[in-house]
mmCIF file of C-alpha atoms and ligand atoms in Angstrom:
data_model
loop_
_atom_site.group_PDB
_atom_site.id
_atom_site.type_symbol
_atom_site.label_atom_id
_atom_site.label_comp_id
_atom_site.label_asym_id
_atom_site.label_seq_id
_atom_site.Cartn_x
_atom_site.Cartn_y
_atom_site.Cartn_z
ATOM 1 C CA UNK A 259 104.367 78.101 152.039
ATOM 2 C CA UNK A 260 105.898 80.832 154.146
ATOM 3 C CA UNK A 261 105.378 84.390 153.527
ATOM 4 C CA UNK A 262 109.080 84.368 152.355
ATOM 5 C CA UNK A 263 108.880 81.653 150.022
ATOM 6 C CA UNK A 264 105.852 83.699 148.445
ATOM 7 C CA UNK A 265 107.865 87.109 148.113
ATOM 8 C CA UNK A 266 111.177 84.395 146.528
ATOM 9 C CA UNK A 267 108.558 82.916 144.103
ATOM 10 C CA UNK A 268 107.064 86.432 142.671
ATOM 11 C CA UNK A 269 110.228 87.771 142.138
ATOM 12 C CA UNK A 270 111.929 84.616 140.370
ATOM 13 C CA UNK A 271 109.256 84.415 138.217
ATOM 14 C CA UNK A 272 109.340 88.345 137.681
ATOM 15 C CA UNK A 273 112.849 87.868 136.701
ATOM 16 C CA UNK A 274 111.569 84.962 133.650
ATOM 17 C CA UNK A 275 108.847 86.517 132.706
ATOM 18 C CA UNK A 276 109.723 90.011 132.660
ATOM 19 C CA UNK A 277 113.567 90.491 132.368
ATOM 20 C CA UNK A 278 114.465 87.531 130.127
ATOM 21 C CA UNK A 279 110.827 87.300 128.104
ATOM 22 C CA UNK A 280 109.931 90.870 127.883
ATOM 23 C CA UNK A 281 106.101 89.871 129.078
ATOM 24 C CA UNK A 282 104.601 92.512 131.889
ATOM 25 C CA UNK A 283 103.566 91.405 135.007
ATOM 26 C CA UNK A 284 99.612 91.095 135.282
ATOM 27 C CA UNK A 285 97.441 92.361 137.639
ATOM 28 C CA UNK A 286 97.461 89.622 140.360
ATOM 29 C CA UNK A 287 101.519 89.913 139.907
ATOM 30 C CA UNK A 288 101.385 93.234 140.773
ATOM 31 C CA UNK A 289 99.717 92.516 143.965
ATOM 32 C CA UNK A 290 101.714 90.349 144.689
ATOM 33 C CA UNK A 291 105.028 92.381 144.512
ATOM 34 C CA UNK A 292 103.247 95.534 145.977
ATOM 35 C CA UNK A 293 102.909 92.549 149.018
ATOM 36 C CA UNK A 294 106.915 91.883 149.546
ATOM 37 C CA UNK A 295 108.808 92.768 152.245
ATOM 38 C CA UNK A 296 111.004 95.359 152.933
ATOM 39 C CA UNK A 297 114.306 92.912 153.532
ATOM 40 C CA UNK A 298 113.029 92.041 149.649
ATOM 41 C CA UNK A 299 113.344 95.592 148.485
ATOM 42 C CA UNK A 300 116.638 95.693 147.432
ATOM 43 C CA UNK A 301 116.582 92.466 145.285
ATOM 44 C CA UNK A 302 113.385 94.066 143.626
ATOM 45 C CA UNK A 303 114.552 97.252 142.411
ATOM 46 C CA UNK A 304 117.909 95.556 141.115
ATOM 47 C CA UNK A 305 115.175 93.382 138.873
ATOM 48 C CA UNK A 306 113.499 96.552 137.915
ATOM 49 C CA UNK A 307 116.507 98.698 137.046
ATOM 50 C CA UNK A 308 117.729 95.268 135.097
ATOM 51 C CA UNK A 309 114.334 95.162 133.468
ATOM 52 C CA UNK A 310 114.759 98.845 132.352
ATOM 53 C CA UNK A 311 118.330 98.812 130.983
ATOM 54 C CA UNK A 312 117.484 95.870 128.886
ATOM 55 C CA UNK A 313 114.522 97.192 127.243
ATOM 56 C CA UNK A 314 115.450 101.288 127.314
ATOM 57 C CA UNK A 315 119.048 101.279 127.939
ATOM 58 C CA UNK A 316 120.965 103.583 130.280
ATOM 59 C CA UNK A 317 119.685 107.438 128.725
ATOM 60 C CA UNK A 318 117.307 109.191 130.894
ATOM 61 C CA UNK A 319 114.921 111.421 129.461
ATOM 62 C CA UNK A 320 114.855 114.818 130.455
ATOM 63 C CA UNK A 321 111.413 117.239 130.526
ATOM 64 C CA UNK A 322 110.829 120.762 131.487
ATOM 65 C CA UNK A 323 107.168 122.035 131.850
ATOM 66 C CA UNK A 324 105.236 124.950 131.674
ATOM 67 C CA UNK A 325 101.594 126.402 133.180
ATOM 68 C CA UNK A 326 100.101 128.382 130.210
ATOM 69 C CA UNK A 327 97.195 128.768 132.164
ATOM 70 C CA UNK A 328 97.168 127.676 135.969
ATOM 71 C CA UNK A 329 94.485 127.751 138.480
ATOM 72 C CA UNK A 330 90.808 128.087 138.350
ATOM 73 C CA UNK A 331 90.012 124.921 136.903
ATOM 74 C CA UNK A 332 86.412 123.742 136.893
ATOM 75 C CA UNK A 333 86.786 120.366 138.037
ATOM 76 C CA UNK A 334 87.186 118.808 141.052
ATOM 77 C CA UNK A 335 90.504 116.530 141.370
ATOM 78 C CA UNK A 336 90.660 115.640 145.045
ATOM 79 C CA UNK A 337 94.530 115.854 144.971
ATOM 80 C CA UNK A 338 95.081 119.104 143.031
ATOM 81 C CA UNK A 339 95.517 122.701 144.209
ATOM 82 C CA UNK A 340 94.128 124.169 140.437
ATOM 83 C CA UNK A 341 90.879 122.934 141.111
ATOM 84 C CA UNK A 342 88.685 126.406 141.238
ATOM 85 C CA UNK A 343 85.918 124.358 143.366
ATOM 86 C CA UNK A 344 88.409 124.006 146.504
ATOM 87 C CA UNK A 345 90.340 126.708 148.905
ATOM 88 C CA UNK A 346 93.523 125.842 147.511
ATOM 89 C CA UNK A 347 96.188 129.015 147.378
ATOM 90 C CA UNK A 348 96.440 129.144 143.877
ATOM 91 C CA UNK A 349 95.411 132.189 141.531
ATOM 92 C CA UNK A 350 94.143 131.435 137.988
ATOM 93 C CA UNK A 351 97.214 133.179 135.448
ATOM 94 C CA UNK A 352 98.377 133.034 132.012
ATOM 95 C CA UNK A 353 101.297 133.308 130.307
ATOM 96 C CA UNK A 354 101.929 135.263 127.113
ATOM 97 C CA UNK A 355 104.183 134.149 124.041
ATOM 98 C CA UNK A 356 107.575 135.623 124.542
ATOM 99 C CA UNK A 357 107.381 134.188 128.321
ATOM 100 C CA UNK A 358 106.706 130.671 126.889
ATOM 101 C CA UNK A 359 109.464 131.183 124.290
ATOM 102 C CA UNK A 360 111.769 132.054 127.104
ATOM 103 C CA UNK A 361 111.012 129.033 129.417
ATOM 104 C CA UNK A 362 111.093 126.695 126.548
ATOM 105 C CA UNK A 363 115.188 128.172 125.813
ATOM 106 C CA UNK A 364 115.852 128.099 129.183
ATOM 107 C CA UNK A 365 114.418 124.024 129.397
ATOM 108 C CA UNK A 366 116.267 123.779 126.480
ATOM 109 C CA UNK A 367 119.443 124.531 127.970
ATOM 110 C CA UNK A 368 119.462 121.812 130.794
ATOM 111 C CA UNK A 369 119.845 119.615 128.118
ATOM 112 C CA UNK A 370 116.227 118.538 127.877
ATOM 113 C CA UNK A 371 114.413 117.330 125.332
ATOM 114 C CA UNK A 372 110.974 117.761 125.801
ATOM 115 C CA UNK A 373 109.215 121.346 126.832
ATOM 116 C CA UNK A 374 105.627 120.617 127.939
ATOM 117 C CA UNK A 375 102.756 122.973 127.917
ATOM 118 C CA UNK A 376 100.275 122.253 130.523
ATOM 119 C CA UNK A 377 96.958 123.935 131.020
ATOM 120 C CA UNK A 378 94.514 123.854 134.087
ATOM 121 C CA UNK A 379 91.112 123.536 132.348
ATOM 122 C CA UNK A 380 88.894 120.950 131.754
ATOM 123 C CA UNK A 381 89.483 120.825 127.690
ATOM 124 C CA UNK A 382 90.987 123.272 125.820
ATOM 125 C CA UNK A 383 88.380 126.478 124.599
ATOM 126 C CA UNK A 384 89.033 128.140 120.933
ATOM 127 C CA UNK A 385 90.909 131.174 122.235
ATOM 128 C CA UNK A 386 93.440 127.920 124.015
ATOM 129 C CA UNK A 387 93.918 126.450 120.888
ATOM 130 C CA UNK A 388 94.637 129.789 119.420
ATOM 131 C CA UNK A 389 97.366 130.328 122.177
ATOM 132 C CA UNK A 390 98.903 126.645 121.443
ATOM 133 C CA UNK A 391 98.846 127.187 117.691
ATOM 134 C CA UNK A 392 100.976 130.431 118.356
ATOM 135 C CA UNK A 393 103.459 128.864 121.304
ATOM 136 C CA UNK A 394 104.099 125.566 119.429
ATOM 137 C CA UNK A 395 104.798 127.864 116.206
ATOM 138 C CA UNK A 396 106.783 130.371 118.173
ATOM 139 C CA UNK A 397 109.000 127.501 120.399
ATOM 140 C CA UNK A 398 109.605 125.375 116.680
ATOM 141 C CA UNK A 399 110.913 128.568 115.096
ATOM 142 C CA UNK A 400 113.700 129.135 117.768
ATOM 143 C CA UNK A 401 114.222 126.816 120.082
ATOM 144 C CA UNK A 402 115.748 123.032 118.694
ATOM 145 C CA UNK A 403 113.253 121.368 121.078
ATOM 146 C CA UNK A 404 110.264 118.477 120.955
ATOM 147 C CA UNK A 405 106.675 120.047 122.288
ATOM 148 C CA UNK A 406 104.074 118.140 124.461
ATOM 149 C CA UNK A 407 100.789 119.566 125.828
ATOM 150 C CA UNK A 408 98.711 118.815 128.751
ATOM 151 C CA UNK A 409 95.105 120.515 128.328
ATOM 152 C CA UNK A 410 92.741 118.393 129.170
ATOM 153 C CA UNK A 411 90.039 116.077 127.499
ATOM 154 C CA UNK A 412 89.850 116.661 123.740
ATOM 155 C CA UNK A 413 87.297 116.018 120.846
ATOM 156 C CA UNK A 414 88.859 114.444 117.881
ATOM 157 C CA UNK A 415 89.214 118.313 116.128
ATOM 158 C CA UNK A 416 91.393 118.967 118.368
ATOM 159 C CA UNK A 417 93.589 116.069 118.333
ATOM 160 C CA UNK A 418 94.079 116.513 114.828
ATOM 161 C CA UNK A 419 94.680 119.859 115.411
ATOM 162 C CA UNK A 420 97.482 119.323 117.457
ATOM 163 C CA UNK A 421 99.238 117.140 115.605
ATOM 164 C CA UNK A 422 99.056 119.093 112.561
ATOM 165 C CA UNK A 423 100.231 121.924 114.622
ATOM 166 C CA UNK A 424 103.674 120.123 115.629
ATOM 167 C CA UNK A 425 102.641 119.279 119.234
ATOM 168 C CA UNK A 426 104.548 115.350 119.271
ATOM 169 C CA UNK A 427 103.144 114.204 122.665
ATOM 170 C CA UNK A 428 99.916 114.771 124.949
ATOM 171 C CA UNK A 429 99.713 113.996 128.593
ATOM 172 C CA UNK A 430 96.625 112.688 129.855
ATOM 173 C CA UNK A 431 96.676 111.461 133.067
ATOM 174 C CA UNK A 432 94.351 107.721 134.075
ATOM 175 C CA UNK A 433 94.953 109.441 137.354
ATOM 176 C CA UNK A 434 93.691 106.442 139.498
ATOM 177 C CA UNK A 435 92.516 102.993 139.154
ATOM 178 C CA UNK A 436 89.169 102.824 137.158
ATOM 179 C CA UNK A 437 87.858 101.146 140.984
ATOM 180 C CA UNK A 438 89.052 103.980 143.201
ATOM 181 C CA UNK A 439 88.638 107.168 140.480
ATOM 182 C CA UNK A 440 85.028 108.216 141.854
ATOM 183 C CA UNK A 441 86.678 108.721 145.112
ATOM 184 C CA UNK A 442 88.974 111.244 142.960
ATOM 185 C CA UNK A 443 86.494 112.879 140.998
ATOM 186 C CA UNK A 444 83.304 113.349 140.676
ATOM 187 C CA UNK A 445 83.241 115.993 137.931
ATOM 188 C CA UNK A 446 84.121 113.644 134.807
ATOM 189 C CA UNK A 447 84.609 110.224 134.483
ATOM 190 C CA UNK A 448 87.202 107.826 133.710
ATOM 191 C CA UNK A 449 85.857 106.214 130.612
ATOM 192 C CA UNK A 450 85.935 110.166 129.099
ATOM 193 C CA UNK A 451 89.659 110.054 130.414
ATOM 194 C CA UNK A 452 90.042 107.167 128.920
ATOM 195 C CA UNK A 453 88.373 107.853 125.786
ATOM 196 C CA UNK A 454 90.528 110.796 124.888
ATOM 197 C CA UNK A 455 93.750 108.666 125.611
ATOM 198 C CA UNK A 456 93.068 106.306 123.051
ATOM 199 C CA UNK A 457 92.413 109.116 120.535
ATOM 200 C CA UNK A 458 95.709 110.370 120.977
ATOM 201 C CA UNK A 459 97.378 106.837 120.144
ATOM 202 C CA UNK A 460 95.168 106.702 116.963
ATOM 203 C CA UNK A 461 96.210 109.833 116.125
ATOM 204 C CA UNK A 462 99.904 109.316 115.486
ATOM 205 C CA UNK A 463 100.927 111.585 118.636
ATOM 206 C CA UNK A 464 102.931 109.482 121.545
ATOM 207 C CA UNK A 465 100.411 109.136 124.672
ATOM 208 C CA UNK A 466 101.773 110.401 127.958
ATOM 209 C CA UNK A 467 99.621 108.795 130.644
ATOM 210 C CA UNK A 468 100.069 108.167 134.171
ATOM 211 C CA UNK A 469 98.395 108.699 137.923
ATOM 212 C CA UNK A 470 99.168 109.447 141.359
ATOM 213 C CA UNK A 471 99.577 107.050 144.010
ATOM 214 C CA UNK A 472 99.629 107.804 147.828
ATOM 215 C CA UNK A 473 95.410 108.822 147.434
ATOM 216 C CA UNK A 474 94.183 106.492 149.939
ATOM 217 C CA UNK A 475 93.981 103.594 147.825
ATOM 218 C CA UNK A 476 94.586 100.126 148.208
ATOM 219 C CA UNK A 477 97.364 97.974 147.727
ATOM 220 C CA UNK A 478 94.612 95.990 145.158
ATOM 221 C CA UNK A 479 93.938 99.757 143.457
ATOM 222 C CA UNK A 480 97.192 100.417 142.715
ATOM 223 C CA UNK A 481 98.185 97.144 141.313
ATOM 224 C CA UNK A 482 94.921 97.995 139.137
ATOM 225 C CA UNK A 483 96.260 101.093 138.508
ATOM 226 C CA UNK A 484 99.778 99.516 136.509
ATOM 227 C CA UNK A 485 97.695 96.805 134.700
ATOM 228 C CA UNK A 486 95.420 99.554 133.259
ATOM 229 C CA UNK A 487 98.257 101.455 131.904
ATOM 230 C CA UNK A 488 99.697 98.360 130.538
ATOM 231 C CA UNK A 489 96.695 97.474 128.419
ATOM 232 C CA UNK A 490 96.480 101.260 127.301
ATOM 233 C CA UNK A 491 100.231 101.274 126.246
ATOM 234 C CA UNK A 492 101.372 104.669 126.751
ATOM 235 C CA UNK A 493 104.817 105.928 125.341
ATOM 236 C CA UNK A 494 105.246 107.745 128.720
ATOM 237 C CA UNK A 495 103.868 107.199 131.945
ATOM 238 C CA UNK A 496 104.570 109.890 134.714
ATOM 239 C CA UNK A 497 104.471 108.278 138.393
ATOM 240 C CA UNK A 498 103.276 111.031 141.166
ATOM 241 C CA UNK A 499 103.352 110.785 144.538
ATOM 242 C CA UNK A 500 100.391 112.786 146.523
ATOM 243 C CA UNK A 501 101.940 116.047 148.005
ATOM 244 C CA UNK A 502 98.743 116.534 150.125
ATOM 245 C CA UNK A 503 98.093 120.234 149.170
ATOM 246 C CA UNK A 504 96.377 122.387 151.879
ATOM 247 C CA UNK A 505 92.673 123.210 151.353
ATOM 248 C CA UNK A 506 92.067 120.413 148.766
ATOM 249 C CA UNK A 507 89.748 117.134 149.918
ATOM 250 C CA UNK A 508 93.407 115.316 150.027
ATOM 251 C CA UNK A 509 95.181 117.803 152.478
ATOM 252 C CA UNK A 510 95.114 115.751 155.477
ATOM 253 C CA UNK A 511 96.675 112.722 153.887
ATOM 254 C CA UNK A 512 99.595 111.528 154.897
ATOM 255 C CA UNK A 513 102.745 111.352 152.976
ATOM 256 C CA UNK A 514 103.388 107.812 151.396
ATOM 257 C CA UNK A 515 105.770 105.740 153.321
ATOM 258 C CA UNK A 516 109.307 105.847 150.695
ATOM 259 C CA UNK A 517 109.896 101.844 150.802
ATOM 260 C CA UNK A 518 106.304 101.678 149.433
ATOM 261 C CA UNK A 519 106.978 104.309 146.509
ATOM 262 C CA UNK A 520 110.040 102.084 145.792
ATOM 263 C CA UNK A 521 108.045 99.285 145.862
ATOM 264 C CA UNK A 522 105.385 101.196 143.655
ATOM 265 C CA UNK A 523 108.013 102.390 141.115
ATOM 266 C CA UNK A 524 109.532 98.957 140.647
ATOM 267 C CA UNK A 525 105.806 97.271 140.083
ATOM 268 C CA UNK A 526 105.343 99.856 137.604
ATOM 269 C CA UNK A 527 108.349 99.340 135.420
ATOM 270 C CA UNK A 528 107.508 95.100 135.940
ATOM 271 C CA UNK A 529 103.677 96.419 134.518
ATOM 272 C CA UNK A 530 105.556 98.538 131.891
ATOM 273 C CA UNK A 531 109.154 96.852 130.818
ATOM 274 C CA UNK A 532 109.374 99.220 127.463
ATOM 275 C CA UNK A 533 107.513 102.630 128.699
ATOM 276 C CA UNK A 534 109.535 105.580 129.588
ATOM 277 C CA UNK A 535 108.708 105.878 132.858
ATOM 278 C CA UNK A 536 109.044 109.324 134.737
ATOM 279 C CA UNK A 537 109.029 110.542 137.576
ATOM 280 C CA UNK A 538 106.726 113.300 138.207
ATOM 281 C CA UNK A 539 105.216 115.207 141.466
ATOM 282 C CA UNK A 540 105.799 114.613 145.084
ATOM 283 C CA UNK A 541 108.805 112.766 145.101
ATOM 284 C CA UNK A 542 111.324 115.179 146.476
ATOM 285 C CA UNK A 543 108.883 115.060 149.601
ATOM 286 C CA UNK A 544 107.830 111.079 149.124
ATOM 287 C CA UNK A 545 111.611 109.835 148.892
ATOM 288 C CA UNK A 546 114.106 112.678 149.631
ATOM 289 C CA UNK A 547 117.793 112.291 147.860
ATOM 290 C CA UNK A 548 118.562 109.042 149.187
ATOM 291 C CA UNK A 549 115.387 107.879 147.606
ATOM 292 C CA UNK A 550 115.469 109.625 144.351
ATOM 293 C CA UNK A 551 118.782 108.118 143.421
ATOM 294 C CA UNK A 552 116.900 104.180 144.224
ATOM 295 C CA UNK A 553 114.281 105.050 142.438
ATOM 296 C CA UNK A 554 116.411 106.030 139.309
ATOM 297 C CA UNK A 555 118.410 102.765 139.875
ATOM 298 C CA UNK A 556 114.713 100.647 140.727
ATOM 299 C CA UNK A 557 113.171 101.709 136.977
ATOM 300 C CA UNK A 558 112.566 105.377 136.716
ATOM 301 C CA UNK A 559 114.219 106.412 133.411
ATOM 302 C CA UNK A 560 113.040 109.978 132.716
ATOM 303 C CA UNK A 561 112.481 113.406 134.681
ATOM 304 C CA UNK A 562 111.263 116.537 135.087
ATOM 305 C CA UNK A 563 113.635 119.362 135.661
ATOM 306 C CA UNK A 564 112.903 122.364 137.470
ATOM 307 C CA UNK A 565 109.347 123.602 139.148
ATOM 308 C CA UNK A 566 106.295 122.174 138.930
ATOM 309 C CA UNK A 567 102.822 123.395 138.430
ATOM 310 C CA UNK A 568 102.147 124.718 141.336
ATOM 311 C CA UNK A 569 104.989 123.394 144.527
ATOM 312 C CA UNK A 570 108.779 124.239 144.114
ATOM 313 C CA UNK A 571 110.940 121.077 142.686
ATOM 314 C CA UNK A 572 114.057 121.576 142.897
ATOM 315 C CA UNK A 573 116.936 122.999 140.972
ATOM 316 C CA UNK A 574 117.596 121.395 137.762
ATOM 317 C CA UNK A 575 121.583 121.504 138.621
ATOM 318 C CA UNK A 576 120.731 119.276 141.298
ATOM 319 C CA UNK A 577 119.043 116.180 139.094
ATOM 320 C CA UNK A 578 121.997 116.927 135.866
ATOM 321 C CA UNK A 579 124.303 116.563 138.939
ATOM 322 C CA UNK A 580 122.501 113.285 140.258
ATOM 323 C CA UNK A 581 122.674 111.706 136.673
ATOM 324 C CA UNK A 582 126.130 112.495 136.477
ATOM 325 C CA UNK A 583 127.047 111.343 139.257
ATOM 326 C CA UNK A 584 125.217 107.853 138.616
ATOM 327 C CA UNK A 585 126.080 107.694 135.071
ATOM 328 C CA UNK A 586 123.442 107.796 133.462
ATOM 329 C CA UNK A 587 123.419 109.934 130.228
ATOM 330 C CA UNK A 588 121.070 112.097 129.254
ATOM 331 C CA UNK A 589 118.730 111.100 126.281
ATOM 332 C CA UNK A 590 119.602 113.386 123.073
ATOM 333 C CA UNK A 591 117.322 114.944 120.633
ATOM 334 C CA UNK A 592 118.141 112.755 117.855
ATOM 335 C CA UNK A 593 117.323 109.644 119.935
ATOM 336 C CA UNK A 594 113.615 111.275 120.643
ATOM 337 C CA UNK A 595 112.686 111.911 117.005
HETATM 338 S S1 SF4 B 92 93.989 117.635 137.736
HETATM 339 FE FE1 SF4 B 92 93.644 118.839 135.869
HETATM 340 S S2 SF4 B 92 91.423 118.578 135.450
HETATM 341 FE FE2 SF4 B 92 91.755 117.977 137.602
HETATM 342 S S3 SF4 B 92 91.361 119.861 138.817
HETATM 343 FE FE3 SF4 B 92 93.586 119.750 138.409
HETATM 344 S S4 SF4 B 92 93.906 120.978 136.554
HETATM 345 FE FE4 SF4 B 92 91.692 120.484 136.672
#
């Protein structure tokens, strides 16, 4: 069989298995489309983009996020600039109440639906938890707007405190393949990452979990990657491509080629046919405009508007303004609750 007749064959059966049965790819799949071609590219995110309009429909969801804390974290992330332990320009700084208030109205006003507080610590401490109970207080009393959290592993306490206290959704990234994640970090491991991911499904919240491709890893590892996050289920997984950040152990990577993002994006909605999947950091750099607008019609249905944690995105005017001009609505409020 030719190496054609191989990339035909995993997309036709991608196409019945997938799009018309509603059954995610498997692992070996995955490989197998991460394998095709670029001349099958096109063809490949039309099935993807088909695959997400049947099971999500055309609304795209839209997230702003904030850094209650940022900086001077204590573990050691090979990709990320908030790590204390590398030489990363990034000072450790935290935000007070009012300023949280304020970002959360101003995310509000793009039209998004989703205001996520992110943290740069291991787990969250008491006087963290203190701060959340405040925000999420503070942000439900004036601001019409659904509240996520990123802050690290969590003991079952403080799950349940966070759901009592409002928050709806909690981010915790897989990162990386369970195979490739010691090259990653060496600080915690990915059965605790894991471990605190399935407490926030049993807890009633929606689970946010996702990774970062572009690390170094294989073809095999990222496949890996997808099928892991299809057995764990998430409600949202946010896709990030490395921005190698200077001074961290991933700073002389280079940039992942765009055609193999693509390709990347449309294995993970074929992993994922039901997840809201969202783009996240490194794209402006991984795929530029012309990229960004395939990926949104290759299976990307949600994004994040304005900066990021710690590199510029870009201005939210710019994605509302992409949307628009592809048609694609964005998600209301009442559709998230
Ligand atoms: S990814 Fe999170 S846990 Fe890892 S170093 Fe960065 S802020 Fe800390």
């Amino acid at each position: 069989m030719t190496a054609q007749a191989v990339d035909q064959t995993i997309l036709d059966i991608a196409r019945e298995q997938v799009l018309d049965r509603g059954e995610a790819l498997r692992y070996d799949q995955l490989v197998q489309v991460l394998q095709t071609d670029d001349e099958q590219l096109a063809d490949l995110l039309v099935l993807a983009h088909d695959v997400r309009l049947k099971y999500n429909g055309p609304d795209v969801e839209v997230e702003g996020i904030v850094s209650l804390k940022t900086g001077g974290c204590p573990e050691d992330c090979h990709f990320c600039s908030q790590s204390g332990q590398f030489t990363s320009p990034v000072r450790s700084v935290w935000l007070n109440i009012p300023e949280l208030v304020r970002a959360a109205k101003q995310t509000r006003e793009t039209g998004a639906t989703e205001f996520c507080i992110v943290a740069a610590v291991r787990g969250p401490d008491e006087r963290l938890m203190t701060q959340m109970r405040e925000g999420v207080k503070a942000i439900h009393a004036e601001v019409d707007i659904q509240v996520a959290a990123s802050l690290g592993m969590l003991t079952q306490e403080q799950v349940d405190d966070l759901r009592d206290m409002g928050v709806h959704r909690y981010n915790h990234n897989l990162e990386a393949a369970r195979s490739y994640f010691p090259q990653v970090v060496t600080t915690h491991s990915y059965e605790e990452r894991w471990d605190t991911c399935l407490m926030i499904k049993e807890s009633g919240m929606e689970l946010c979990c996702g990774g970062l491709v572009g690390m170094g890893e294989t073809l095999e590892q990222r496949a890996e990657l997808a099928a892991q996050l299809g057995e764990l289920e998430p409600h949202e997984v946010p896709l990030n491509f490395l921005n190698p950040r200077p001074g961290t152990p991933f700073g002389d990577l280079p940039l992942m080629a765009a055609n193999d993002a693509l390709r990347t994006i449309a294995a993970f909605r074929l992993a994922l046919p039901r997840t809201i999947l969202r783009y996240a950091g490194g794209r402006e750099l991984t795929l530029g405009d012309l990229g960004t607008r395939d990926g949104l019609n290759g299976g990307i249905n949600a994004v994040i508007v304005g900066n990021y944690l710690t590199t510029l995105g870009r201005d939210p005017k710019e994605d509302l303004a992409l949307l628009a001009d592809l048609k694609m609505p964005i998600k209301a409020l009442n559709q998230t609750l």
